[in-house]
Coordinates of C-alpha atoms and ligand atoms in Angstrom, one line a residue:
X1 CA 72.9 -68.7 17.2
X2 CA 75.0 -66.4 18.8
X3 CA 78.8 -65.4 17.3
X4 CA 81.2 -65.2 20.1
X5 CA 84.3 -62.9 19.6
X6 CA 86.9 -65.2 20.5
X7 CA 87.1 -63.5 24.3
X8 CA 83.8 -64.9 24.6
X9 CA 85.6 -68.0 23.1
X10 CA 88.1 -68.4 25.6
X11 CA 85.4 -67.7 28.7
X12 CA 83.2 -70.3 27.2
X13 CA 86.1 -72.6 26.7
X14 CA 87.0 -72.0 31.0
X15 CA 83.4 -72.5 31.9
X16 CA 83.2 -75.5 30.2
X17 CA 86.4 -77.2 31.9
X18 CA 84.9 -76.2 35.5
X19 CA 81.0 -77.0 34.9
X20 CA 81.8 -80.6 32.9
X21 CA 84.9 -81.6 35.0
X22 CA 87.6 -82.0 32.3
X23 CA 91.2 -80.6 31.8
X24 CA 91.7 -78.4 28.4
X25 CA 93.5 -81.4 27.2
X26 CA 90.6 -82.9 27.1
X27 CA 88.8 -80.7 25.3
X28 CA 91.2 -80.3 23.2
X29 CA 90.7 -84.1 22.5
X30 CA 87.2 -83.8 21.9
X31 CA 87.7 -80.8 19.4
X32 CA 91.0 -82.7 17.2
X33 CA 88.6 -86.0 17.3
X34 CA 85.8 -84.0 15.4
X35 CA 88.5 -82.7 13.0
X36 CA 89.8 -86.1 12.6
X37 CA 86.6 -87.7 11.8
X38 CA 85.4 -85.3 9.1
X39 CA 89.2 -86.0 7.3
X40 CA 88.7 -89.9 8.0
X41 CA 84.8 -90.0 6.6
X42 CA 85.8 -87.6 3.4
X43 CA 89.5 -89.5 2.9
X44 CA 88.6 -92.9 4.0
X45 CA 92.0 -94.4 3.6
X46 CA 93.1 -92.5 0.9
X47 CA 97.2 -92.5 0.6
X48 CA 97.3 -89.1 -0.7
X49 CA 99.8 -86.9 1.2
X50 CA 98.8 -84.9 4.0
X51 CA 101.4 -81.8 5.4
X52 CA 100.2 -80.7 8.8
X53 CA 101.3 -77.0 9.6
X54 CA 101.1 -76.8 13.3
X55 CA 101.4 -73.1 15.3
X56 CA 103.1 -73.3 19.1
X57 CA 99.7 -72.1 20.5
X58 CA 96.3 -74.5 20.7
X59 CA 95.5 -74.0 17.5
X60 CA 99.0 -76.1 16.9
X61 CA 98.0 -78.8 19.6
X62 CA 94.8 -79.0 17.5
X63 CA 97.3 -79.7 14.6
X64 CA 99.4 -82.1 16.6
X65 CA 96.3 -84.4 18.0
X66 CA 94.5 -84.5 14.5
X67 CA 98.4 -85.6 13.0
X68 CA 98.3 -88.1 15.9
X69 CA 95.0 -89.7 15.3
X70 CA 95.9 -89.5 10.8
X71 CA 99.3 -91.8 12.0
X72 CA 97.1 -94.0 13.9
X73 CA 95.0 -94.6 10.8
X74 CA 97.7 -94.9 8.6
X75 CA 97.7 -92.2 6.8
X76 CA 100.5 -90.9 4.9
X77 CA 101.7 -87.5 7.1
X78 CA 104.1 -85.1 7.5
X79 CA 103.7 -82.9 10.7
X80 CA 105.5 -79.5 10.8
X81 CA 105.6 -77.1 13.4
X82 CA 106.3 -73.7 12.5
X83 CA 108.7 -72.4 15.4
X84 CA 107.9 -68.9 15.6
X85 CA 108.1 -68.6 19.3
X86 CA 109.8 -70.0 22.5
X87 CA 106.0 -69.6 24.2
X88 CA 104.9 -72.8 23.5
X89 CA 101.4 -73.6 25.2
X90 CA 101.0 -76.7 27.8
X91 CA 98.4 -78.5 25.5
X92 CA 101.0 -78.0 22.9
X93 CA 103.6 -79.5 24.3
X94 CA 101.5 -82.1 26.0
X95 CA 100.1 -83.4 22.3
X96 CA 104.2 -82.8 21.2
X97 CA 105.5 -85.2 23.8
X98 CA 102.5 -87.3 23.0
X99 CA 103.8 -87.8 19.5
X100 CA 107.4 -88.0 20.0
X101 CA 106.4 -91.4 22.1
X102 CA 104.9 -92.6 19.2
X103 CA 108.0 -92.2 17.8
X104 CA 106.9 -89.8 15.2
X105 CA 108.9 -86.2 15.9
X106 CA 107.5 -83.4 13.8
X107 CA 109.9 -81.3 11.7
X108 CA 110.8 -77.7 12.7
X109 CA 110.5 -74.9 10.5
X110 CA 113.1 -72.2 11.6
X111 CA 113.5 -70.7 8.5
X112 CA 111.9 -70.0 4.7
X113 CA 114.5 -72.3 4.1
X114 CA 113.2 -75.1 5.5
X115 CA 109.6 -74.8 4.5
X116 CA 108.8 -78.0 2.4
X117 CA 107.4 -78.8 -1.0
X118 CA 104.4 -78.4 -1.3
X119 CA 102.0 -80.3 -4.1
X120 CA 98.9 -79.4 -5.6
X121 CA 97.6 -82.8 -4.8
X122 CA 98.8 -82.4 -1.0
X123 CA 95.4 -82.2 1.4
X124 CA 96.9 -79.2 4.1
X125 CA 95.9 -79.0 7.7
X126 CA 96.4 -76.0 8.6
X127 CA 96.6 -75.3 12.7
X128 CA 99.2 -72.2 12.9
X129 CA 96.8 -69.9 14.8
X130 CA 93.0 -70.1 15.7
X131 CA 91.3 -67.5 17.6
X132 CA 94.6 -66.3 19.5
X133 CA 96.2 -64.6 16.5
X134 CA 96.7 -60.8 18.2
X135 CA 99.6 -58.9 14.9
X136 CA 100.1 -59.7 11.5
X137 CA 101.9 -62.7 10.7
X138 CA 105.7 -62.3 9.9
X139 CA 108.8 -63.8 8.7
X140 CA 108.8 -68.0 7.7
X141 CA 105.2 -68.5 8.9
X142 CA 103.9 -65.4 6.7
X143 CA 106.2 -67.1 3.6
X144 CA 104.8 -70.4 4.1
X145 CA 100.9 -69.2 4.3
X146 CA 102.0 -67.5 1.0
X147 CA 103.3 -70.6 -0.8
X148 CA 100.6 -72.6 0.3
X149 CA 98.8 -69.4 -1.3
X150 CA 100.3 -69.6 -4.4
X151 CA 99.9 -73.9 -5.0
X152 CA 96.9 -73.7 -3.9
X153 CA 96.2 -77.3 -2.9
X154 CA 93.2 -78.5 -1.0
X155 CA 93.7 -76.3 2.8
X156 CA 91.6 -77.2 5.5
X157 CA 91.8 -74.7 8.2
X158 CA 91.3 -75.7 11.6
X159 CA 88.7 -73.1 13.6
X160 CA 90.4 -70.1 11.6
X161 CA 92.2 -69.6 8.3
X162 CA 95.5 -68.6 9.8
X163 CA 96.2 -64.9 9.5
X164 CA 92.6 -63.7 9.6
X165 CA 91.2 -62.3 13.1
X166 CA 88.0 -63.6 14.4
X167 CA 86.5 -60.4 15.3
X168 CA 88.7 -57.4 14.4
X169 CA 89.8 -55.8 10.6
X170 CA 92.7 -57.0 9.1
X171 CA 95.0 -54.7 7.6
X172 CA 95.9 -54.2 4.1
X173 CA 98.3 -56.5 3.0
X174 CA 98.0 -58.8 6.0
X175 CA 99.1 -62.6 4.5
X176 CA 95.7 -64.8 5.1
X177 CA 95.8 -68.3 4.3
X178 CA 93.3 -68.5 1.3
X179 CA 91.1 -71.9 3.1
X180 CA 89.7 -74.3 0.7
X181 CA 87.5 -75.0 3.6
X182 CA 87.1 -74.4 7.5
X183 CA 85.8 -76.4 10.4
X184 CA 85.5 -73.9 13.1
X185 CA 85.0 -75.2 16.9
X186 CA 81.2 -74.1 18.6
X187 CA 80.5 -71.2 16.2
X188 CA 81.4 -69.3 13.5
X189 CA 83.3 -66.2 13.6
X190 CA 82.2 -62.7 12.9
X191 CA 85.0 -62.5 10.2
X192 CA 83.8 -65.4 8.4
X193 CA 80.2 -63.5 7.5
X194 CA 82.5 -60.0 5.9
X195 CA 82.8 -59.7 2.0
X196 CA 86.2 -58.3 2.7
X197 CA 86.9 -61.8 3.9
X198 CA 85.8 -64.1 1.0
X199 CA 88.8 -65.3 -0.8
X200 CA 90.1 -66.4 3.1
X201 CA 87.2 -68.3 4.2
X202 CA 85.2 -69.7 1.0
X203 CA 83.2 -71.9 2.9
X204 CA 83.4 -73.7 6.4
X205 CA 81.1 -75.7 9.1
X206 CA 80.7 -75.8 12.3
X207 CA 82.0 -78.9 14.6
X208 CA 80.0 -78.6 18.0
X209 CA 82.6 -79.5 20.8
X210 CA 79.9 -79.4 23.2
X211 CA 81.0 -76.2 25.4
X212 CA 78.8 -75.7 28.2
X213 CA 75.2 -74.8 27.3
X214 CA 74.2 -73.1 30.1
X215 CA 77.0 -70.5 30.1
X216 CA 76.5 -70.1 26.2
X217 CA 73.0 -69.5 26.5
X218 CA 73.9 -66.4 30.0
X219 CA 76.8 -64.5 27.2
X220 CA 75.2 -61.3 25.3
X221 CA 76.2 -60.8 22.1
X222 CA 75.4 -58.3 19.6
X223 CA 75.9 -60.7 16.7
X224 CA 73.7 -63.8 15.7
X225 CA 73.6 -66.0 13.0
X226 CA 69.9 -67.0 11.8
X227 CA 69.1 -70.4 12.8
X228 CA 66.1 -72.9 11.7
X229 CA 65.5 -73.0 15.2
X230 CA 65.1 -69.1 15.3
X231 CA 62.8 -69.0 12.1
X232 CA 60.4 -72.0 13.5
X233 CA 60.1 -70.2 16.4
X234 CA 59.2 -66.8 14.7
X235 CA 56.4 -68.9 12.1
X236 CA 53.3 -68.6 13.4
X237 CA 50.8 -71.6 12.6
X238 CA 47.2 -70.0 10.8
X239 CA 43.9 -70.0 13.3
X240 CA 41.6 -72.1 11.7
X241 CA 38.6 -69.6 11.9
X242 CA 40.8 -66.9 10.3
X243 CA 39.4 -65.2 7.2
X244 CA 41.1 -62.7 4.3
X245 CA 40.4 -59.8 7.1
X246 CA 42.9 -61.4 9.2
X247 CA 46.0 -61.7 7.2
X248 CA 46.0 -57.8 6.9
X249 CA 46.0 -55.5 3.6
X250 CA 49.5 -55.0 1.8
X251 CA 49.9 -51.7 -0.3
X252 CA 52.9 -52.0 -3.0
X253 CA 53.3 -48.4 -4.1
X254 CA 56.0 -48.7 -7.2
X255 CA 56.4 -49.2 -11.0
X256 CA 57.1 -46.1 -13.7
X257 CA 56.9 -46.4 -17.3
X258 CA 59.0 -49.0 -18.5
X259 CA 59.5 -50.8 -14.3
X260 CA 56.0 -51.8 -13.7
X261 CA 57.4 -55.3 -13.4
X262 CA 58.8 -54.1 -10.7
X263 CA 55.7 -53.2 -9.0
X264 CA 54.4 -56.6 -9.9
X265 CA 57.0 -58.8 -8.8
X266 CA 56.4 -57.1 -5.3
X267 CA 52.7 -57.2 -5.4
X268 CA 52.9 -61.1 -6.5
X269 CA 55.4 -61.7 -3.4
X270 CA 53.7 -59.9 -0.6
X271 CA 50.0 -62.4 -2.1
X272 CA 52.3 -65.3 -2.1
X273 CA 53.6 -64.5 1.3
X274 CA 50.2 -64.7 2.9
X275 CA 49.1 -61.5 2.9
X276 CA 45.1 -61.7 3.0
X277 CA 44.9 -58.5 0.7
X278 CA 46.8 -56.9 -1.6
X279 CA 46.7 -52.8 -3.2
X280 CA 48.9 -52.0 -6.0
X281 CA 49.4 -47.9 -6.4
X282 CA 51.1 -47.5 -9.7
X283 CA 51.3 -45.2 -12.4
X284 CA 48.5 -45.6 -15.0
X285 CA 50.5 -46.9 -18.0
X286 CA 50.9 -50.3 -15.9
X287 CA 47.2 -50.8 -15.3
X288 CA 46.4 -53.0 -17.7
X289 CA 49.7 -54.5 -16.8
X290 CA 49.1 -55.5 -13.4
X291 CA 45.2 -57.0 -13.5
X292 CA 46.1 -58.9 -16.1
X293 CA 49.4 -60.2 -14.3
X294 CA 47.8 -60.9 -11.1
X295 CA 43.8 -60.8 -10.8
X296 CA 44.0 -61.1 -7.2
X297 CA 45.4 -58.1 -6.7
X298 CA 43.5 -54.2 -6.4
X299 CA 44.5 -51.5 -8.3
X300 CA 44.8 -47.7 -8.1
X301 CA 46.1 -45.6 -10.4
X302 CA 48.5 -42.3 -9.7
X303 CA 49.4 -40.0 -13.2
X304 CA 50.2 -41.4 -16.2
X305 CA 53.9 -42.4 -16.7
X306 CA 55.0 -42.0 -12.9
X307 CA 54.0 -41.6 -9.5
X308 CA 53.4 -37.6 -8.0
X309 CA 50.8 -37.7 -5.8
X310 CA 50.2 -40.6 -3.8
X311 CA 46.6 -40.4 -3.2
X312 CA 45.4 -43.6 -2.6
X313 CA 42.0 -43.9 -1.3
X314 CA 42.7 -48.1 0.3
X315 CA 43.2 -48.0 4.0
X316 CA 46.6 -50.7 4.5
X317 CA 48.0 -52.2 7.2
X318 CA 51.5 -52.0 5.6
X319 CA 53.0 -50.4 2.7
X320 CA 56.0 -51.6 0.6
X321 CA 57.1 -48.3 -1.2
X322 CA 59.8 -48.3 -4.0
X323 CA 60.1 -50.6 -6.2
X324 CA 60.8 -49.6 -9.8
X325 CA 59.5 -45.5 -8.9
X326 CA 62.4 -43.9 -10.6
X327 CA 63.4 -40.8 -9.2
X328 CA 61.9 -37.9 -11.6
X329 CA 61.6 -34.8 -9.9
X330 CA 57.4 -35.2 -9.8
X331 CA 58.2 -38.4 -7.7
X332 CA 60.6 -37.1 -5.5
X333 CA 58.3 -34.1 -4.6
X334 CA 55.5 -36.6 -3.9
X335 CA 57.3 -39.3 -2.0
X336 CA 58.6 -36.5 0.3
X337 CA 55.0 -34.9 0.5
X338 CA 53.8 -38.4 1.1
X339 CA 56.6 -39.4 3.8
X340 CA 56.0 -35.8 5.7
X341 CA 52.4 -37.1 6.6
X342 CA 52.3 -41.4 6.8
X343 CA 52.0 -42.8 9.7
X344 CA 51.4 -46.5 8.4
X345 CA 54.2 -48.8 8.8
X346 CA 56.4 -49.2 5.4
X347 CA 58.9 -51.4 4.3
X348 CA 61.4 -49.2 1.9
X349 CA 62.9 -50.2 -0.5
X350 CA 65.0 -49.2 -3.9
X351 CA 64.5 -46.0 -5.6
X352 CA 62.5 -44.7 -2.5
X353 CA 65.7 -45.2 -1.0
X354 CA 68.0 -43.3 -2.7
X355 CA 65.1 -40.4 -2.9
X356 CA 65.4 -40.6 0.9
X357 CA 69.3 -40.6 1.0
X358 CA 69.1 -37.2 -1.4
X359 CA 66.6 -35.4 1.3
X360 CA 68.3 -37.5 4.8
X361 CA 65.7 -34.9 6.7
X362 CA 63.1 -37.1 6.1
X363 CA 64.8 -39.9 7.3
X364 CA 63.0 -38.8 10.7
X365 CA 60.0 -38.9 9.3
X366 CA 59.5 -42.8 8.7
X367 CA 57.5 -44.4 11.2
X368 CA 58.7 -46.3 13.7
X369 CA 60.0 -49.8 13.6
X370 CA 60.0 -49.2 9.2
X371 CA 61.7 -51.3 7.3
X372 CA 64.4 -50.6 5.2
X373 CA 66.0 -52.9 2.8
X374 CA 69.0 -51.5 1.1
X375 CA 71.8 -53.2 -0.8
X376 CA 75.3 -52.0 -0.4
X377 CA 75.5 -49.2 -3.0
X378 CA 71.8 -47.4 -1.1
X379 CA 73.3 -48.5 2.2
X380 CA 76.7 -46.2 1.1
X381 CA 74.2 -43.2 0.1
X382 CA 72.7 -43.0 3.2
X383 CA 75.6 -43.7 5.6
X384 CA 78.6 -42.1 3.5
X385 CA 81.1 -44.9 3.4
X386 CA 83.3 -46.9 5.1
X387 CA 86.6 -48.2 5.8
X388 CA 86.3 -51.9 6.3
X389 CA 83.5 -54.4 6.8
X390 CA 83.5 -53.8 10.5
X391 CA 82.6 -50.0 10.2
X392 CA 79.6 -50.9 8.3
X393 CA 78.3 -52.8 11.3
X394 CA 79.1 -49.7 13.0
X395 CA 77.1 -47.6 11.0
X396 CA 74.6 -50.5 10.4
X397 CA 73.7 -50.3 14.0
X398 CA 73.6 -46.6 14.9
X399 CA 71.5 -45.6 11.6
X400 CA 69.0 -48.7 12.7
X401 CA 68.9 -46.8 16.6
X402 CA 69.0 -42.8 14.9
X403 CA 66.0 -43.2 12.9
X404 CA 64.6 -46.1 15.2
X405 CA 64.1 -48.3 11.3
X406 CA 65.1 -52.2 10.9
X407 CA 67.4 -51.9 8.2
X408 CA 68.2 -55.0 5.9
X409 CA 71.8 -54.9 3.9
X410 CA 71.7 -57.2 1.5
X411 CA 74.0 -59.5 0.4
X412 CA 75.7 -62.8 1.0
X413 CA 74.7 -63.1 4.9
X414 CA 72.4 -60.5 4.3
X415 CA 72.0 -58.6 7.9
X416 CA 69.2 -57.5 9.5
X417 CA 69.5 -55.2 11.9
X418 CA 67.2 -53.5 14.6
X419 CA 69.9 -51.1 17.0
X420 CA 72.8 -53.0 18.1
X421 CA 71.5 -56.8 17.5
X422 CA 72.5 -57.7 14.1
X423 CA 71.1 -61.2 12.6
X424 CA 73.4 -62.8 9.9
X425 CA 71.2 -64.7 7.4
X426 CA 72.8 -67.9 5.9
X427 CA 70.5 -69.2 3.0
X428 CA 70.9 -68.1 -0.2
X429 CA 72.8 -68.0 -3.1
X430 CA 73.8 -66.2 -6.7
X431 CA 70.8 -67.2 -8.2
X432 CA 69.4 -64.4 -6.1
X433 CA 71.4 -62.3 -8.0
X434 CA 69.2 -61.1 -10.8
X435 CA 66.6 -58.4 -11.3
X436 CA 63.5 -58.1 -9.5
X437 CA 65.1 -60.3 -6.8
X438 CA 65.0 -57.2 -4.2
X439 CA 61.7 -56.2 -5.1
X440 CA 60.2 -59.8 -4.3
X441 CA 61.9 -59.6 -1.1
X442 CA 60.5 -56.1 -0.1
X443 CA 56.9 -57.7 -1.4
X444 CA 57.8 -61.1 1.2
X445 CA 58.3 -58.6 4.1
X446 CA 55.8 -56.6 3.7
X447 CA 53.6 -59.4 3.3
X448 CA 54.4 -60.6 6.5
X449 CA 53.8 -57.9 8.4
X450 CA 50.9 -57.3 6.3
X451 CA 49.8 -60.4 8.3
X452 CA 50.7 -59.7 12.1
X453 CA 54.2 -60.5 12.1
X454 CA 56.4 -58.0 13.9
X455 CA 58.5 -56.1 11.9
X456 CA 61.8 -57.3 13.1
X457 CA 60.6 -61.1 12.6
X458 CA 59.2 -60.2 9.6
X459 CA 62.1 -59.0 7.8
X460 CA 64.5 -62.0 9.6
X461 CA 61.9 -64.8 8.4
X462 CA 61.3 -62.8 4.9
X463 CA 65.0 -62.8 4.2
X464 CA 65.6 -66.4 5.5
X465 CA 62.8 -67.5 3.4
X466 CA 64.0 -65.7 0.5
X467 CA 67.1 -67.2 0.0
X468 CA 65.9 -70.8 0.9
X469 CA 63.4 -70.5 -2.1
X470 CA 66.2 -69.4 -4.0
X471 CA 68.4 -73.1 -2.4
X472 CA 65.6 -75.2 -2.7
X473 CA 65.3 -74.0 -6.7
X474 CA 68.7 -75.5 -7.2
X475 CA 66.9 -79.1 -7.2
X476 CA 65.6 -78.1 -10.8
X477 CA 67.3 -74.9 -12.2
X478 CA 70.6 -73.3 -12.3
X479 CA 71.9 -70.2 -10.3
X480 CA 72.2 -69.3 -14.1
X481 CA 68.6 -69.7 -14.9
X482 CA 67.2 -68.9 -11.7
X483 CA 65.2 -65.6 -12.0
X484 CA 62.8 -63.6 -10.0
X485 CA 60.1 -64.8 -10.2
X486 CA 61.1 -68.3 -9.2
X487 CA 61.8 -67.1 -6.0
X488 CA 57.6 -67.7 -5.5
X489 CA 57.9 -70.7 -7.1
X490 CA 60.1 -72.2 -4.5
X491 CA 58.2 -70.0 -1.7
X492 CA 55.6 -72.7 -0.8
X493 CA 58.6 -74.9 -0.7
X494 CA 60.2 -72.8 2.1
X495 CA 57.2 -72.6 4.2
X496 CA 57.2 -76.4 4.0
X497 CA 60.7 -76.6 5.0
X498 CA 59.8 -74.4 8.1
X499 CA 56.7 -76.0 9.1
X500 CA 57.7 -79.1 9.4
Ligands
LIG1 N1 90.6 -75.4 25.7 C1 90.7 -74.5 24.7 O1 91.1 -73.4 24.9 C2 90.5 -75.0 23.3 C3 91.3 -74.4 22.3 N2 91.2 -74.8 21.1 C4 92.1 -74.2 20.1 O2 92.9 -73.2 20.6 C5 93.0 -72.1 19.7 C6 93.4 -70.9 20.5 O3 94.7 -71.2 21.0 P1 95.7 -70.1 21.5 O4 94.9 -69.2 22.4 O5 96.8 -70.8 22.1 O6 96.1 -69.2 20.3 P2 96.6 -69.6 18.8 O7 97.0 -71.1 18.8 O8 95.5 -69.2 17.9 O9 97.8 -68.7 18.7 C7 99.0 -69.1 19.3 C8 99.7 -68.0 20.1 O10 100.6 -67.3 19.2 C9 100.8 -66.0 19.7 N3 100.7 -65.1 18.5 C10 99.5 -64.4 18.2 N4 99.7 -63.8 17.0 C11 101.0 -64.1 16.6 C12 101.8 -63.7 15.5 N5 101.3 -62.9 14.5 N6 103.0 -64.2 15.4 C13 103.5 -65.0 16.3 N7 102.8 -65.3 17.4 C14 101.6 -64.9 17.6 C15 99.8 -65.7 20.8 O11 100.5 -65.6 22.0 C16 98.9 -66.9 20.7 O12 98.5 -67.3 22.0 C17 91.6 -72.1 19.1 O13 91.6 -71.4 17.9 C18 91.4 -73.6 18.9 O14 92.0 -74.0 17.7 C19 90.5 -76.0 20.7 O15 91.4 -77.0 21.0 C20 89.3 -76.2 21.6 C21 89.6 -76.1 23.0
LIG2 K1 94.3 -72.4 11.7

C-alpha cells in the first residue's frame, strides 16, 4: 500500500471528484459517514458526553458532519469550533449552515477563555486540522490541544492528530494532540510509522473513502506500507517434484564462547524457514552444542572459543554472518579477510555489523543486493546519527543505493529498504522484544533466499512473517513470556496465514 504525502492527498482527493462525478461535499459525506459509523457501532447509544473540536478547514467540516449525524442519533454533543481564522473553507461552511438549520449552532472558541471543561469520561472528536496543518499551532487552539493533553480523556482524531504533519518533522516543542486513537481517510501517513511520533498517534485505522483507484494505483511513491496482498503475492507455492537440492543450502556463520545460542537460534530459523539445507560455521566450543540442538543441521568447526578464519569447506547458496561472533580482534581480522574475498550473497547481521561499521571500507566489499539487518543503535554506527525520524529515511535510502545492500532497521514498522523504496512492515509486537529475536530473523531471511527468493522479497516476507509469528503467539502466551524461540513455533502458523 502506498503512503501518500498529503499533496498526493489532495491530487487523489481532485481526481476522485472528476473521474466519479461527485462535489467535495460529497466526499466529504462519505468520509464523516465512515467516522460516524465506527463511533455509532463502538458507542451504540451510549449517553456519555461527546465535545467535538472542529478546525475552519475540512478537517473541521469533517468535525461538523460527524457532530451532525451524533445529533441525529441522539447523542449527547457539544460541537465547538475553534475560530482561529477568517479563512473558513466552502465544505466548512456548507456543513456549518447545514447545522445551524438543524437548529443546533456550534459554540465559538475565541479565546483560552472560552475553552470548555473538559472530563475524563468525555469521548473527544477531534477535527481541528488534518493533512492541511502547514506552522505550529498557536494561541487558544495550541491551549486547548494541551488541556485535552493534560485530562487525557478518550481522543479520537479524525485523519490526523491535530498538530502533527503528515509528512514533514515537527519541531521541538510543537503542541500535538496526544490521540487515544486515529481513523485516517485512504491511507496512513508517513508520520504515523516514526518513533518520534508515538505518544501522538498510539494506534489508528484506516477508513477507505473509496478515492479513485485508477489514479491511486498511476501516483509513485517512495513509501509503502506492507500489505497481505503484497506478501501473498511474493509467497511462492512449492513444485511438487522439488527435492532438498531445490530449497538451496543456508550457511549461518556465528556463535563465540558463551553466544552459541545465538548461532543456533539462526540455524534453527533459516531450517524452519524452508531452507532445504542448512551449515552451521561456529567456533568449536559450541559443537556439541549445536548437533545435539538441531540434528538436522551440518557442522563445521573454526578455532576453539571464536571465529578467525573462516574456512569453510560447504559450498552455500547464502550466508547469514553474525549472530553472537563477538568482536575480538582474531574475529575482526578474519571477518574482514573473509569479506575482502566472498562473493556469495549474505544476509548481515549483529556483531558482523558493528565489525563492518569500525572498518566502513569494507562496506564496498559486500556483494550486491546483501542484506543487512540492523537495529537502531548498528544502524547509528554506520550512518553517524540523525536529527529526526525523517533524516533516518534519508540516510536509510542513500546507504541502501551507496553500497547497493537491502538494509532492514528494525523496530516497530520495521523498514526495509532497497534505494529509495522503503516498505513499512506492520505485524509485530513487544514480545519480539527479547534476545535471540534478531538472530531468528537474520536465520528466516536467509532461509528464504537460501530457497530462491529474491533478496528484497525475502527480507519484506521474512520480516512480515516474523512479527506475525510473534501476533499469532498472543493466542497462547504473553508479550511477557514470549521468547525467541517461539517465534518458530508460531512460524508454521504464519505461512498458514499466508497461504491461505
Ligand atoms: N475533498 C477533500 O479534500 C476531503 C478532505 N477531507 C478532510 O480535509 C482535511 C484537509 O482539509 P484542509 O486542506 O482544509 O486543511 P485542514 O482542515 O487540515 O487545515 C485547515 C486550514 O488551516 C490553515 N492552517 C494550517 N496550519 C495552521 C495553523 N497552524 N494555524 C492556523 N491555521 C492553520 C490552512 O490554511 C489549512 O488549509 C483532511 O485532513 C480531511 O480531514 C476529508 O473530508 C475527505 C475529503
Ligand atoms: K484532526
Amino acid at each position: 500500500m502506498k503512503i501518500l504525502s498529503s499533496d498526493q492527498m489532495y491530487a487523489a482527493d481532485a481526481a476522485t471528484l472528476k473521474n466519479q462525478g461527485i462535489t467535495s461535499l460529497e466526499l466529504m459525506e462519505r468520509a464523516a459517514t465512515l467516522c460516524f459509523n465506527w463511533i455509532h457501532e463502538k458507542l451504540k447509544g451510549d449517553p456519555r458526553r461527546i465535545l467535538v473540536f472542529c478546525g475552519v478547514g475540512n478537517n473541521g467540516g469533517d468535525g461538523l458532519a460527524i457532530a451532525r449525524h451524533l445529533i441525529q442519533h441522539g447523542y449527547n454533543i457539544s460541537c465547538y469550533v475553534l475560530n482561529y481564522s477568517e479563512k473558513r473553507s466552502g465544505e466548512f461552511l456548507e456543513n456549518y449552515n447545514r447545522l445551524k438549520e438543524m437548529g443546533e449552532w456550534p459554540t465559538m472558541i475565541n479565546s483560552s477563555e472560552e475553552i470548555p471543561e473538559i472530563d475524563s469520561d468525555d469521548l473527544i472528536v477531534d477535527a481541528i486540522f488534518g493533512i492541511g496543518l502547514k506552522r505550529t499551532v498557536s494561541g487558544f487552539t495550541s491551549e486547548l490541544i494541551k488541556k485535552i493533553n493534560a485530562i487525557s480523556p478518550f481522543s479520537l482524531a479524525i485523519d490526523m492528530p491535530s498538530g502533527l504533519y503528515a509528512n514533514n518533522p515537527n519541531c521541538e516543542g510543537d503542541i500535538i494532540l496526544e490521540a487515544t486513537h486515529t481513523l485516517t481517510f485512504q491511507g496512513p501517513k508517513l508520520s504515523f510509522l516514526l518513533p518520534n511520533n508515538a505518544p501522538f498517534i498510539s494506534s489508528w485505522e484506516i477508513l477507505n473513502i473509496a478515492l479513485d483507484e485508477e489514479y491511486l494505483q498511476s501516483i509513485k511513491t517512495e513509501y509503502n506500507v506492507v500489505t497481505k496482498f503484497l506478501i501473498c503475492s511474493i509467497y511462492k507455492e512449492r513444485d511438487q517434484f522439488s527435492h532438498k537440492g531445490t530449497f538451496g543450502h543456508t550457511l549461518i556463520i556465528g556463535g563465540s564462547y558463551g553466544k552459541i545460542g545465538a548461532a543456533v537460534l539462526a540455524s534453527r530459523a533459516a531450517l524452519k524457514a524452508g531452507s532445504g539445507l542448512v551449515s552451521a560455521y561456529i567456533p568449536k566450543c559450541g559443537y556439541n552444542i549445536l548437533q545435539a540442538s538441531i540434528p538436522e543441521v551440518m557442522v563445521e568447526v573454526d578455532s576453539e572459543n571464536e571465529l578467525h578464519h573462516f574456512n569453510f569447506k560447504c559450498n552455500p547458496t547464502v550466508i547469514g554472518i553474525g549472530p553472537g561472533i563477538g568482536t575480538s580482534e582474531k574475529t575482526t581480522k578474519g571477518l574482514i579477510n573473509f569479506l575482502k574475498d566472498n562473493a556469495t550473497p549474505m544476509v548481515v547481521d549483529a556483531d558482523a555489523l558493528n565489525i563492518i561499521a569500525l572498518n566502513k571500507e569494507f562496506l564496498n566489499s559486500l556483494p550486491k543486493n546483501s542484506v543487512l539487518t540492523p537495529h537502531p543503535r548498528e544502524f547509528e554506527r554506520l550512518v553517524g546519527g540523525w536529527k529526526n525520524d525523517y533524516e533516518k529515511l534519508e540516510k536509510l535510502q542513500s546507504f541502501s543505493k551507496e553500497y547497493k545492500v537491502i538494509v532492514v532497521l528494525k523496530g516497530k514498522y520495521s523498514v526495509i529498504a532497497n534505494g529509495n523504496q522503503l516498505y513499512f512492515n506492520p505485524t509485530g509486537n513487544t514480545a519480539l522484544a527479547t534476545g535471540g529475536s534478531g538472530d531468528v530473523l537474520t536465520g528466516i531471511i536467509t532461509g528464504l533466499i537460501a530457497q530462491g527468493y529474491d533478496t528484497f522479497d525475502a527480507a519484506i516476507f521474512g520480516v512480515y512473517l516474523h512479527g506475525l509469528s510473534a501476533e499469532i503467539g498472543m493466542e497462547n502466551l504473553t508479550e511477557e513470556t514470549f521468547i525467541a524461540s517461539d517465534i518458530l513455533s508460531y512460524l508454521s502458523n504464519a505461512f498458514r496465514e499466508v497461504k491461505n
